[in-house]
Coordinates of C-alpha atoms in Angstrom, one line a residue:
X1 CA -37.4 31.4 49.6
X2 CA -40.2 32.9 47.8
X3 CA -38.6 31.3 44.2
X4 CA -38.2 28.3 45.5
X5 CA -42.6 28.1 46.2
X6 CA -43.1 29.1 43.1
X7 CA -40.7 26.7 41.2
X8 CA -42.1 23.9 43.3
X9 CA -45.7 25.0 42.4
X10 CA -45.0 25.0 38.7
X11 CA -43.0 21.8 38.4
X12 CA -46.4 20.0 40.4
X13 CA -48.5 21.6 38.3
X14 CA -47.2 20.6 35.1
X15 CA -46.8 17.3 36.5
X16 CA -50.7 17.2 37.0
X17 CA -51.7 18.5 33.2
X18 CA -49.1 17.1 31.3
X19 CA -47.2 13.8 33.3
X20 CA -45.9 13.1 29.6
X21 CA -43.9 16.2 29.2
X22 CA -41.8 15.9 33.0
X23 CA -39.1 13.6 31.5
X24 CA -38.4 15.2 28.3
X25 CA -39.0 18.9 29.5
X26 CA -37.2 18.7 32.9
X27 CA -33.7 17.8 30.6
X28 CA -32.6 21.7 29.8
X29 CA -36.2 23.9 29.7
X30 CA -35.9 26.2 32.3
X31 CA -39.0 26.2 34.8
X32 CA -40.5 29.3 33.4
X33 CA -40.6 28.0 30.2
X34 CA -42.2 25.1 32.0
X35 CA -45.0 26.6 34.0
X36 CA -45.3 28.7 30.8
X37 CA -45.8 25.5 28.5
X38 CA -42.9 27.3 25.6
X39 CA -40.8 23.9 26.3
X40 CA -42.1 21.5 23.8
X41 CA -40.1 21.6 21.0
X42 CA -41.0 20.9 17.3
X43 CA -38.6 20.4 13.9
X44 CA -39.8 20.2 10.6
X45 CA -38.4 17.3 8.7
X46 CA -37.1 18.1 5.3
X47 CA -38.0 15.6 2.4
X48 CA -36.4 14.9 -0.6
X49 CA -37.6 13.3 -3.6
X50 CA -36.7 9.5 -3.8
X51 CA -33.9 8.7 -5.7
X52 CA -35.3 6.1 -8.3
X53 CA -31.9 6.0 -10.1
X54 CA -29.8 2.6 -9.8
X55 CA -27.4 3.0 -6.8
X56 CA -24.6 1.6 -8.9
X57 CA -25.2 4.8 -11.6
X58 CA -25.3 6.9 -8.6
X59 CA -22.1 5.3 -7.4
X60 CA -20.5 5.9 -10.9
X61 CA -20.9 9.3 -10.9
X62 CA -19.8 10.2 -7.5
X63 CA -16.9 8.6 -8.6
X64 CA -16.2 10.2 -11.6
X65 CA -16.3 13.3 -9.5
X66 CA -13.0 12.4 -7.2
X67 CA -10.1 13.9 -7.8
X68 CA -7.5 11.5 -9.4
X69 CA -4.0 11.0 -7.7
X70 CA -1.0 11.3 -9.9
X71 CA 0.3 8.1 -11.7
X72 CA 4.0 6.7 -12.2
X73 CA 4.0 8.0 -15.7
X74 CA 3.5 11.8 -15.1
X75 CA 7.2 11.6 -12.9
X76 CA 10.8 11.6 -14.7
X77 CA 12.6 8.6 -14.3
X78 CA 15.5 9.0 -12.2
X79 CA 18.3 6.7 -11.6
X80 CA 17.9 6.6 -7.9
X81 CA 14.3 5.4 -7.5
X82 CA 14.8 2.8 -10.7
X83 CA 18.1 1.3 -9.1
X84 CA 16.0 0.9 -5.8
X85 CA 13.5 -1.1 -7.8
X86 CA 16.1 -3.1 -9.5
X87 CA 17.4 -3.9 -6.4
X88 CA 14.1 -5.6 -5.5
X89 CA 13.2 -7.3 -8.0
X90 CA 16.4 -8.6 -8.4
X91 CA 16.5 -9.8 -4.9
X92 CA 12.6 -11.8 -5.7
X93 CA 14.6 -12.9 -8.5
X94 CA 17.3 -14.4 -7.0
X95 CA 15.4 -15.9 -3.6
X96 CA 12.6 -17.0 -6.0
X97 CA 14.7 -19.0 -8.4
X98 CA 16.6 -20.1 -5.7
X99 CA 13.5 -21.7 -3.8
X100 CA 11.9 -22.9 -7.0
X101 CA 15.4 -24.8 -7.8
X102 CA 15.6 -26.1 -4.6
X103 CA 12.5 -27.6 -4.5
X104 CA 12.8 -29.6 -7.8
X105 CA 15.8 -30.6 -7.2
X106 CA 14.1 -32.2 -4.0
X107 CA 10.9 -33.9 -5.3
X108 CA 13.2 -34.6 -8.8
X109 CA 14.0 -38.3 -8.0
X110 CA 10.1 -39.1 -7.0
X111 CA 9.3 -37.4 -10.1
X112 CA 11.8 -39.1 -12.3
X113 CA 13.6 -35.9 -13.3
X114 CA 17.7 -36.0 -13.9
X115 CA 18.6 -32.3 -11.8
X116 CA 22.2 -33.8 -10.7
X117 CA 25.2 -32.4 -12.0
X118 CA 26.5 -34.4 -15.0
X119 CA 22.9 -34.6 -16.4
X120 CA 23.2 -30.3 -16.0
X121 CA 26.7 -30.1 -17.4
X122 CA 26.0 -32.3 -20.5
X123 CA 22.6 -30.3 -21.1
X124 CA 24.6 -27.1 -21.2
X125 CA 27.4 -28.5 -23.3
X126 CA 24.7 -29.5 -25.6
X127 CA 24.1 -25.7 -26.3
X128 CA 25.7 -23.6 -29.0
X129 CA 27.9 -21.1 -27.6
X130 CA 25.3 -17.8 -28.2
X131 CA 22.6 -19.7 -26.3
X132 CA 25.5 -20.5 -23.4
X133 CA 26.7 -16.6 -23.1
X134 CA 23.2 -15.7 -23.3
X135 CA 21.9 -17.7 -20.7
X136 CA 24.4 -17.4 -18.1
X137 CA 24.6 -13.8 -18.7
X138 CA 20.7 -13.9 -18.3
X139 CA 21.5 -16.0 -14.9
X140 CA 24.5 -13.7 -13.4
X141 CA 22.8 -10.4 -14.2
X142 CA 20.4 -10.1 -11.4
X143 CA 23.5 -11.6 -9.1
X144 CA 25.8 -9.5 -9.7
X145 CA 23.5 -6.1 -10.1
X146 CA 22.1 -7.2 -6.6
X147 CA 25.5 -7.5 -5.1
X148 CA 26.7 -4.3 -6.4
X149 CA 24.0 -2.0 -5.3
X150 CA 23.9 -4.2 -1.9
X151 CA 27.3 -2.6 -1.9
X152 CA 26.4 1.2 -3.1
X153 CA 23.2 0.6 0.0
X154 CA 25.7 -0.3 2.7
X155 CA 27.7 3.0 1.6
X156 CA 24.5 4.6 1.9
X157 CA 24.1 3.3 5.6
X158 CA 27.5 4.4 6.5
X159 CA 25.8 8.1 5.1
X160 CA 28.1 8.4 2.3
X161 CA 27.3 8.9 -1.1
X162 CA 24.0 10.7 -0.2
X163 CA 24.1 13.4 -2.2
X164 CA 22.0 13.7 -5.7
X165 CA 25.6 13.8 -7.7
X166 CA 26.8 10.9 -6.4
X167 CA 24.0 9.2 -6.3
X168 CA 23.5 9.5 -9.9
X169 CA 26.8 8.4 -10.9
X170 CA 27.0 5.4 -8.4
X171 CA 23.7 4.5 -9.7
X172 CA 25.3 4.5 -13.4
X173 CA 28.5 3.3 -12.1
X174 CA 26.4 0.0 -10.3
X175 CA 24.4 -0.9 -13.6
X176 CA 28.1 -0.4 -15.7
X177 CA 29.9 -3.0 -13.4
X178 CA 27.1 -5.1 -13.4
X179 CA 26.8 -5.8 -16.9
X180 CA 30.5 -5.8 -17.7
X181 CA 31.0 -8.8 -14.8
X182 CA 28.1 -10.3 -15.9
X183 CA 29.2 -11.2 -19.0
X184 CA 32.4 -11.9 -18.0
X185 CA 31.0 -14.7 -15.7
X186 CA 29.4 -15.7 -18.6
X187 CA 32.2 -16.2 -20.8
X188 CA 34.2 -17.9 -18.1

């Protein structure tokens, strides 16, 4: 009972000499440190000088300071992750071409183009026959590599053929068979 008088009597005497300091003070000072007048609290600020450099020098040099990631270039080519970018590309290719041909042959009559058959066929038999083997062989390429290794990814989904070995050599095999029916579409 006796502590309790003689917190009361400090807290209403602080609260007479100093009204200011009962909000901030009554937060975590204990009431000693209260009635004592050791709660007010002080920190020094620290100052720097003021950085009169350009912030985009500043920003320059912090980043020349990062650590840099490793690039393509610094890992071996390997079959596996080439053959998967093939595949992607090859499938942009195909989709890509497909769309763009499409779409001519749409707006080709408001446009006054000739994109119907015999106007194709007598444009190709206007070639020499090195410009027709080279440019269906450029045309089938990305077909038939696509197909293939659409193939070699479905055996991959069944979970065969997932080891590095045979990986490797269906990754060979898929670029062989692509190229060889390639040009043999070409030459038909």
């Amino acid at each position: 009972m006796f502590s309790q008088k003689v917190v009361q009597q400090s807290m209403r005497r602080l609260a007479v000499q100093q009204p200011f300091a009962m909000r901030s003070s009554m937060m975590g000072a204990s009431p000693v440190a209260i009635a004592l007048g050791k709660n007010i609290q002080t920190r020094h600020q620290v100052t720097s000088a003021p950085n009169t450099e350009d912030p985009s020098q500043l920003l320059v040099k912090q980043r020349l300071q990062r650590p840099v990631a490793p690039h393509l270039t610094i890992y071996k080519p390997q079959i596996g992750w080439i053959g998967s970018s093939l595949h992607r590309i090859s499938g942009v290719a195909l989709s890509g071409s497909l769309y763009l041909w499409a779409t001519a042959y749409l707006v080709a009559p408001t446009l006054g183009w000739h994109l119907e058959s015999a106007s194709m066929v007598a444009a190709m038999g206007a070639l020499p026959l090195v410009a027709k083997v080279l440019l269906k062989t450029t045309l089938a390429l990305p077909f038939t590599y696509h197909a293939m290794n659409g193939i070699r990814h479905l055996m991959w989904d069944l979970g065969r053929g997932l080891t590095n070995p045979v990986i490797i050599k269906t990754g060979w095999t898929v670029i062989g068979l692509s190229v060889a029916s390639a040009v043999g579409l070409a030459l038909i």
